[in-house]
Short mmCIF file of C-alpha atoms and ligand atoms in Angstrom, two decimals:
data_model
loop_
_atom_site.label_atom_id
_atom_site.label_comp_id
_atom_site.label_asym_id
_atom_site.label_seq_id
_atom_site.Cartn_x
_atom_site.Cartn_y
_atom_site.Cartn_z
CA UNK A 21 -28.04 3.80 5.05
CA UNK A 22 -24.43 2.95 7.11
CA UNK A 23 -21.38 2.56 5.05
CA UNK A 24 -19.62 -0.70 5.71
CA UNK A 25 -15.82 -0.99 6.55
CA UNK A 26 -15.21 -4.39 6.84
CA UNK A 27 -11.52 -4.44 9.53
CA UNK A 28 -9.16 -6.90 8.94
CA UNK A 29 -6.41 -6.34 11.58
CA UNK A 30 -4.25 -9.57 10.76
CA UNK A 31 -1.24 -10.44 12.77
CA UNK A 32 1.19 -8.87 15.10
CA UNK A 33 1.37 -5.04 15.72
CA UNK A 34 -1.84 -5.26 12.96
CA UNK A 35 -4.40 -5.60 15.98
CA UNK A 36 -2.68 -2.96 18.15
CA UNK A 37 -3.07 -0.42 15.04
CA UNK A 38 -6.17 -1.51 14.22
CA UNK A 39 -7.48 -0.77 17.31
CA UNK A 40 -6.25 3.08 16.93
CA UNK A 41 -8.67 3.33 14.19
CA UNK A 42 -11.48 1.58 15.80
CA UNK A 43 -11.31 4.82 18.40
CA UNK A 44 -11.41 6.85 15.57
CA UNK A 45 -14.38 5.19 14.04
CA UNK A 46 -15.98 5.65 17.16
CA UNK A 47 -15.33 9.28 17.52
CA UNK A 48 -16.49 10.30 14.14
CA UNK A 49 -19.59 8.26 14.23
CA UNK A 50 -20.27 10.17 17.65
CA UNK A 51 -19.72 13.27 16.43
CA UNK A 52 -22.60 12.75 13.46
CA UNK A 53 -19.41 12.80 11.09
CA UNK A 54 -20.10 9.75 9.89
CA UNK A 55 -22.20 6.30 9.76
CA UNK A 56 -19.57 3.76 9.76
CA UNK A 57 -21.12 0.10 10.70
CA UNK A 58 -18.11 -1.98 11.15
CA UNK A 59 -17.26 -5.70 11.11
CA UNK A 60 -14.13 -7.34 11.98
CA UNK A 61 -12.59 -10.58 10.68
CA UNK A 62 -9.69 -12.83 10.44
CA UNK A 63 -6.44 -12.86 7.92
CA UNK A 64 -3.12 -14.19 7.81
CA UNK A 65 -1.78 -16.29 10.41
CA UNK A 66 -4.73 -15.62 12.98
CA UNK A 67 -6.84 -17.07 10.40
CA UNK A 68 -5.07 -20.34 9.82
CA UNK A 69 -4.95 -20.77 13.29
CA UNK A 70 -8.51 -20.28 13.69
CA UNK A 71 -10.07 -22.28 10.20
CA UNK A 72 -6.88 -23.69 8.49
CA UNK A 73 -7.08 -21.06 5.82
CA UNK A 74 -5.43 -17.55 5.39
CA UNK A 75 -8.81 -16.13 4.52
CA UNK A 76 -11.97 -18.50 5.60
CA UNK A 77 -14.94 -18.23 2.49
CA UNK A 78 -17.11 -16.55 4.88
CA UNK A 79 -14.68 -13.17 5.53
CA UNK A 80 -13.93 -13.22 1.88
CA UNK A 81 -17.29 -13.10 1.07
CA UNK A 82 -17.78 -9.91 3.87
CA UNK A 83 -14.54 -8.02 1.96
CA UNK A 84 -16.51 -8.46 -1.29
CA UNK A 85 -19.40 -6.88 0.18
CA UNK A 86 -18.20 -3.91 2.08
CA UNK A 87 -17.79 -0.51 0.88
CA UNK A 88 -14.12 -0.90 1.75
CA UNK A 89 -11.31 -3.20 3.42
CA UNK A 90 -9.42 -1.73 6.15
CA UNK A 91 -6.34 -4.01 6.61
CA UNK A 92 -4.07 -4.37 9.02
CA UNK A 93 -0.80 -6.91 8.63
CA UNK A 94 -0.15 -10.20 7.49
CA UNK A 95 2.26 -13.09 8.87
CA UNK A 96 5.21 -13.91 11.17
CA UNK A 97 7.85 -16.56 12.38
CA UNK A 98 4.92 -18.42 13.79
CA UNK A 99 3.45 -19.18 10.48
CA UNK A 100 7.00 -20.08 8.43
CA UNK A 101 6.34 -23.64 8.17
CA UNK A 102 2.81 -23.40 6.86
CA UNK A 103 1.84 -25.16 3.88
CA UNK A 104 2.27 -22.92 0.67
CA UNK A 105 -1.13 -22.13 0.07
CA UNK A 106 -2.23 -21.14 3.23
CA UNK A 107 0.96 -19.00 4.49
CA UNK A 108 -0.65 -15.52 5.76
CA UNK A 109 0.21 -13.29 2.54
CA UNK A 110 -1.89 -15.77 0.59
CA UNK A 111 -5.00 -13.86 2.53
CA UNK A 112 -4.26 -10.66 1.40
CA UNK A 113 -3.09 -12.25 -2.10
CA UNK A 114 -6.82 -13.39 -2.63
CA UNK A 115 -8.26 -10.36 -1.41
CA UNK A 116 -6.28 -8.03 -4.16
CA UNK A 117 -6.96 -10.93 -6.53
CA UNK A 118 -10.63 -11.24 -6.15
CA UNK A 119 -11.54 -8.00 -5.40
CA UNK A 120 -9.64 -7.44 -8.40
CA UNK A 121 -7.97 -4.46 -6.46
CA UNK A 122 -5.50 -3.92 -9.75
CA UNK A 123 -4.17 -0.34 -8.85
CA UNK A 124 -1.95 0.43 -5.74
CA UNK A 125 -1.01 3.64 -4.64
CA UNK A 126 1.55 3.56 -2.39
CA UNK A 127 2.84 7.43 -1.48
CA UNK A 128 6.00 8.34 -0.38
CA UNK A 129 6.08 11.44 1.49
CA UNK A 130 8.80 13.32 4.20
CA UNK A 131 6.68 14.97 6.66
CA UNK A 132 9.04 17.86 7.52
CA UNK A 133 9.35 17.44 10.99
CA UNK A 134 10.73 14.06 10.38
CA UNK A 135 13.35 14.77 7.71
CA UNK A 136 16.31 14.04 9.85
CA UNK A 137 14.98 10.34 10.51
CA UNK A 138 16.08 9.65 6.91
CA UNK A 139 18.72 7.18 6.33
CA UNK A 140 19.75 10.00 3.29
CA UNK A 141 20.65 13.72 4.46
CA UNK A 142 17.92 16.38 5.03
CA UNK A 143 18.07 18.16 1.57
CA UNK A 144 17.99 14.85 -0.30
CA UNK A 145 14.37 14.14 0.81
CA UNK A 146 13.04 17.38 2.69
CA UNK A 147 9.74 18.01 0.87
CA UNK A 148 9.47 14.83 -0.81
CA UNK A 149 6.28 13.55 -2.52
CA UNK A 150 6.44 10.53 -4.78
CA UNK A 151 3.80 8.40 -5.53
CA UNK A 152 4.41 4.68 -7.06
CA UNK A 153 1.91 3.30 -8.78
CA UNK A 154 1.63 -0.24 -8.66
CA UNK A 155 0.44 -2.84 -10.53
CA UNK A 156 -1.04 -5.24 -8.04
CA UNK A 157 -3.07 -7.90 -9.60
CA UNK A 158 -0.82 -9.68 -12.36
CA UNK A 159 2.69 -10.23 -13.74
CA UNK A 160 5.02 -12.71 -11.48
CA UNK A 161 2.74 -12.69 -8.50
CA UNK A 162 -0.33 -14.59 -10.06
CA UNK A 163 1.32 -16.02 -13.56
CA UNK A 164 1.02 -19.76 -14.17
CA UNK A 165 2.85 -21.89 -14.13
CA UNK A 166 3.88 -21.15 -10.86
CA UNK A 167 5.61 -24.61 -9.62
CA UNK A 168 8.61 -26.78 -8.40
CA UNK A 169 8.93 -29.83 -10.07
CA UNK A 170 11.26 -33.01 -9.27
CA UNK A 171 13.73 -33.76 -12.09
CA UNK A 172 14.18 -36.61 -10.37
CA UNK A 173 17.35 -36.58 -10.40
CA UNK A 174 18.20 -35.14 -7.33
CA UNK A 175 17.47 -31.28 -8.65
CA UNK A 176 14.34 -29.55 -8.82
CA UNK A 177 13.09 -26.49 -11.16
CA UNK A 178 11.22 -23.86 -10.40
CA UNK A 179 9.00 -21.90 -12.29
CA UNK A 180 7.16 -18.74 -11.90
CA UNK A 181 5.54 -16.53 -14.57
CA UNK A 182 5.73 -13.22 -15.14
CA UNK A 183 2.87 -12.52 -17.82
CA UNK A 184 0.70 -9.29 -18.77
CA UNK A 185 -1.55 -8.37 -21.06
CA UNK A 186 -2.30 -5.13 -23.07
CA UNK A 187 -5.05 -4.33 -20.92
CA UNK A 188 -3.33 -4.68 -17.81
CA UNK A 189 -0.55 -2.67 -18.54
CA UNK A 190 -3.26 0.45 -19.97
CA UNK A 191 -5.55 0.45 -17.30
CA UNK A 192 -2.55 0.84 -14.37
CA UNK A 193 -0.87 3.02 -16.81
CA UNK A 194 -4.42 5.46 -17.41
CA UNK A 195 -4.25 5.28 -13.57
CA UNK A 196 -1.16 6.70 -13.32
CA UNK A 197 -1.39 9.45 -15.69
CA UNK A 198 -4.53 10.47 -14.17
CA UNK A 199 -3.08 11.23 -10.94
CA UNK A 200 -0.12 13.01 -12.12
CA UNK A 201 -2.68 15.42 -13.50
CA UNK A 202 -3.73 16.36 -9.94
CA UNK A 203 -0.11 17.08 -8.96
CA UNK A 204 3.47 17.65 -10.68
CA UNK A 205 2.75 16.12 -14.38
CA UNK A 206 5.53 13.74 -14.46
CA UNK A 207 5.12 10.01 -15.01
CA UNK A 208 8.29 7.63 -15.36
CA UNK A 209 7.22 4.15 -16.23
CA UNK A 210 9.63 1.43 -14.83
CA UNK A 211 10.39 -1.94 -16.29
CA UNK A 212 12.98 -4.37 -17.44
CA UNK A 213 12.67 -3.79 -21.30
CA UNK A 214 16.49 -4.67 -21.61
CA UNK A 215 16.18 -8.10 -20.61
CA UNK A 216 12.23 -8.68 -20.58
CA UNK A 217 9.55 -9.10 -22.94
CA UNK A 218 7.15 -8.42 -20.67
CA UNK A 219 9.19 -5.15 -20.34
CA UNK A 220 8.72 -4.53 -24.22
CA UNK A 221 5.09 -4.32 -23.98
CA UNK A 222 4.65 -2.47 -21.14
CA UNK A 223 6.78 -0.08 -22.66
CA UNK A 224 5.23 -0.02 -25.86
CA UNK A 225 1.19 0.22 -24.05
CA UNK A 226 2.93 2.85 -21.51
CA UNK A 227 3.97 5.18 -24.83
CA UNK A 228 0.73 4.45 -26.43
CA UNK A 229 -0.97 6.17 -23.01
CA UNK A 230 1.53 8.63 -22.39
CA UNK A 231 0.16 9.66 -26.23
CA UNK A 232 -3.25 10.66 -24.60
CA UNK A 233 -1.96 13.06 -21.96
CA UNK A 234 0.30 15.53 -23.77
CA UNK A 235 -0.16 17.32 -20.55
CA UNK A 236 2.07 15.23 -18.53
CA UNK A 237 6.21 14.50 -18.71
CA UNK A 238 6.53 11.13 -19.91
CA UNK A 239 9.59 9.19 -19.36
CA UNK A 240 10.86 5.26 -19.34
CA UNK A 241 13.50 4.43 -16.65
CA UNK A 242 14.96 0.62 -16.22
CA UNK A 243 13.70 -0.42 -12.97
CA UNK A 244 17.15 -1.25 -11.95
CA UNK A 245 18.29 2.74 -12.39
CA UNK A 246 14.99 3.68 -10.95
CA UNK A 247 16.11 2.09 -7.75
CA UNK A 248 19.94 3.38 -7.76
CA UNK A 249 17.68 7.31 -8.59
CA UNK A 250 15.72 6.72 -5.97
CA UNK A 251 18.39 6.79 -3.67
CA UNK A 252 20.40 9.39 -5.32
CA UNK A 253 17.88 12.01 -5.99
CA UNK A 254 14.23 11.17 -5.28
CA UNK A 255 12.75 14.44 -5.68
CA UNK A 256 12.80 13.96 -9.75
CA UNK A 257 10.33 11.92 -8.95
CA UNK A 258 6.43 12.95 -9.60
CA UNK A 259 4.56 9.63 -10.12
CA UNK A 260 6.52 5.90 -11.16
CA UNK A 261 4.38 3.27 -12.37
CA UNK A 262 5.47 -0.11 -12.73
CA UNK A 263 4.32 -3.75 -12.56
CA UNK A 264 3.87 -5.94 -9.30
CA UNK A 265 7.40 -7.01 -8.11
CA UNK A 266 9.01 -4.04 -9.36
CA UNK A 267 6.53 -2.07 -7.67
CA UNK A 268 7.31 -4.38 -4.33
CA UNK A 269 10.65 -3.67 -4.38
CA UNK A 270 10.68 0.20 -5.59
CA UNK A 271 7.97 1.09 -2.82
CA UNK A 272 9.95 -0.35 -0.22
CA UNK A 273 13.05 1.52 -0.86
CA UNK A 274 10.72 4.77 -1.30
CA UNK A 275 9.08 4.15 2.04
CA UNK A 276 12.88 4.05 3.76
CA UNK A 277 13.39 7.58 2.13
CA UNK A 278 10.79 9.28 4.34
CA UNK A 279 12.18 8.20 7.90
CA UNK A 280 9.91 5.50 8.67
CA UNK A 281 8.09 2.77 7.13
CA UNK A 282 5.66 3.12 9.64
CA UNK A 283 4.37 6.00 8.18
CA UNK A 284 2.99 5.34 4.81
CA UNK A 285 -0.21 4.49 4.74
CA UNK A 286 -1.20 2.87 0.81
CA UNK A 287 -4.60 2.08 -1.15
CA UNK A 288 -5.66 -0.36 -3.56
CA UNK A 289 -8.31 0.48 -5.53
CA UNK A 290 -10.49 -1.74 -8.52
CA UNK A 291 -12.01 -0.33 -11.68
CA UNK A 292 -15.02 1.80 -10.99
CA UNK A 293 -18.55 -0.06 -11.49
CA UNK A 294 -20.15 0.61 -14.62
CA UNK A 295 -23.48 1.53 -12.82
CA UNK A 296 -22.19 2.76 -9.69
CA UNK A 297 -18.75 4.31 -10.24
CA UNK A 298 -18.11 2.62 -7.25
CA UNK A 299 -14.85 1.21 -7.00
CA UNK A 300 -13.54 -2.19 -4.64
CA UNK A 301 -10.79 -0.98 -2.15
CA UNK A 302 -8.43 -2.26 0.71
CA UNK A 303 -6.57 0.10 2.52
CA UNK A 304 -3.22 -1.00 4.31
CA UNK A 305 -0.34 0.20 5.95
CA UNK A 306 2.98 0.01 3.62
CA UNK A 307 4.84 -1.97 6.51
CA UNK A 308 4.28 -5.04 7.64
CA UNK A 309 3.31 -7.28 10.73
CA UNK A 310 6.68 -6.28 12.36
CA UNK A 311 6.47 -9.45 15.04
CA UNK A 312 9.52 -8.49 16.96
CA UNK A 313 7.49 -5.42 18.40
CA UNK A 314 4.32 -7.10 18.57
CA UNK A 315 2.36 -7.03 22.08
CA UNK A 316 4.58 -4.35 23.36
CA UNK A 317 2.34 -1.31 22.47
CA UNK A 318 4.92 0.63 20.95
CA UNK A 319 4.41 -0.04 17.13
CA UNK A 320 3.46 3.63 15.36
CA UNK A 321 -0.09 3.90 14.10
CA UNK A 322 0.40 6.32 11.92
CA UNK A 323 0.85 4.62 8.23
CA UNK A 324 -2.48 2.69 9.37
CA UNK A 325 -4.78 6.13 10.49
CA UNK A 326 -3.32 7.33 7.27
CA UNK A 327 -4.74 4.72 5.45
CA UNK A 328 -7.94 5.68 6.84
CA UNK A 329 -7.48 8.84 5.71
CA UNK A 330 -6.94 7.52 2.31
CA UNK A 331 -10.24 5.64 2.85
CA UNK A 332 -12.23 8.47 4.28
CA UNK A 333 -10.88 10.60 0.94
CA UNK A 334 -11.22 7.65 -2.40
CA UNK A 335 -14.21 5.37 -0.82
CA UNK A 336 -16.20 7.93 0.60
CA UNK A 337 -15.62 11.32 -0.84
CA UNK A 338 -14.87 13.12 2.58
CA UNK A 339 -12.34 14.70 1.66
CA UNK A 340 -12.71 17.32 4.30
CA UNK A 341 -12.50 15.31 6.82
CA UNK A 342 -9.49 13.10 5.07
CA UNK A 343 -7.85 16.37 5.36
CA UNK A 344 -8.17 17.43 8.84
CA UNK A 345 -7.12 13.75 10.17
CA UNK A 346 -3.62 14.37 7.45
CA UNK A 347 -2.90 17.70 9.44
CA UNK A 348 -3.67 16.34 13.01
CA UNK A 349 -1.02 13.76 12.10
CA UNK A 350 1.43 16.26 10.87
CA UNK A 351 0.27 18.44 13.73
CA UNK A 352 1.17 15.79 16.41
CA UNK A 353 4.32 15.39 14.64
CA UNK A 354 5.09 19.26 14.55
CA UNK A 355 4.78 18.75 18.25
CA UNK A 356 7.92 16.12 18.53
CA UNK A 357 5.56 13.24 19.66
CA UNK A 358 7.20 10.19 18.57
CA UNK A 359 7.14 6.35 18.83
CA UNK A 360 10.34 4.23 18.80
CA UNK A 361 10.72 3.59 15.07
CA UNK A 362 10.74 8.11 14.51
CA UNK A 363 12.43 8.59 17.60
CA UNK A 364 15.11 11.51 17.63
CA UNK A 365 17.57 12.98 19.65
CA UNK A 366 17.21 10.75 22.25
CA UNK A 367 13.59 12.44 23.13
CA UNK A 368 10.99 10.32 25.12
CA UNK A 369 9.10 8.35 22.88
CA UNK A 370 5.40 7.27 23.16
CA UNK A 371 3.65 4.12 22.85
CA UNK A 372 0.70 3.54 19.97
CA UNK A 373 -2.15 3.99 22.69
CA UNK A 374 -0.60 7.76 23.43
CA UNK A 375 -0.23 8.11 19.53
CA UNK A 376 -3.33 7.24 18.56
CA UNK A 377 -5.04 9.18 21.30
CA UNK A 378 -2.75 12.12 20.60
CA UNK A 379 -3.85 12.24 17.11
CA UNK A 380 -7.51 12.18 18.09
CA UNK A 381 -7.18 15.32 20.15
CA UNK A 382 -5.73 16.76 17.57
CA UNK A 383 -8.63 16.33 15.46
CA UNK A 384 -11.20 16.98 18.03
CA UNK A 385 -9.35 20.38 19.27
C1 IPM B 2 3.40 -5.61 0.14
C2 IPM B 2 4.17 -6.91 0.77
C3 IPM B 2 3.27 -8.07 0.22
C4 IPM B 2 3.65 -7.86 -1.34
C5 IPM B 2 3.40 -9.76 0.81
C6 IPM B 2 3.16 -9.56 2.25
C7 IPM B 2 2.59 -10.72 0.31
O1 IPM B 2 5.58 -7.05 0.95
O2 IPM B 2 2.59 -5.20 0.39
O3 IPM B 2 4.55 -5.03 0.12
O4 IPM B 2 4.71 -8.74 -1.95
O5 IPM B 2 2.80 -7.86 -2.27
MG1 MG B 3 6.58 -5.41 -0.04
#
């Protein structure tokens, strides 16, 4: 039986980069390497324009039923004034929450061919391979109350609530330690236990989990220091586990170390189903919808294609095909092919479709 992919290209460059994934799927299906059936939905500003919501109930149901969701990007200045609950980002947040995708894996890998595209010196980033494990369904993103109240005296009061329970910290830390075992065997847990009660609990639970993983080195780090260390000496890190908000910020910093936000994939995973062992999953590039370059055909499709490679690996166990796809990406970069965001030495750059086609050619070779 065909495996189902639900494609949500979203806004801005989302549609352009998703088109390259669709070409890839058409090819792997035609080769008999996969048997994917795909459906497409709307999320973000385009969904608001069509339905008045950041994602429709119908598309939510399809996302819940699919074997994996492949997500592009959402948002843009066009929707700056839509009501808060209907803003493009609300579609993504609802997907994360309703699919219970609590574990967000954000690798920051420096492709050797790109070490000079980083704002940091080559020796600081060359060979970099960090994994940020971000908690994705809790914390200040979803805590209640979350409101602005009018105090009636010309003042307003805004509240967001940072809240974590033991089980939420425990399960994300276990994901981080399990993954650390498959790589550098080191976990840093980042929080602000020096000012936040949620940080105190976070650290307590992280230490308790660490005790179950004697083979993995564990260190606590304050989140602000973590940000500083990421730009000072990023290669000291292997896996960093942190909450939703710190993870949002630290992963942007880590991503930029690698030369381009346009390169990095991410996977958001739920807990394995008790009966089938299957996880709900959504794969998306770390970068956003880049409205400034949308529609020009110049966006870098690599993060999107690399996100699809993660889907092959984590959701479908197609490790060999995932490796081949990642090798094809590294291969075209090694040959010097560049989109504008990773351009070097005034060399000629290529567009989204050319980059997608070059990767597909490499894969087929
Ligand atoms: C991310 C993004 C989202 C977040 C936005 C689009 C809601 O910045 O995935 O990092 O804050 O989580
Ligand atoms: Mg972010």
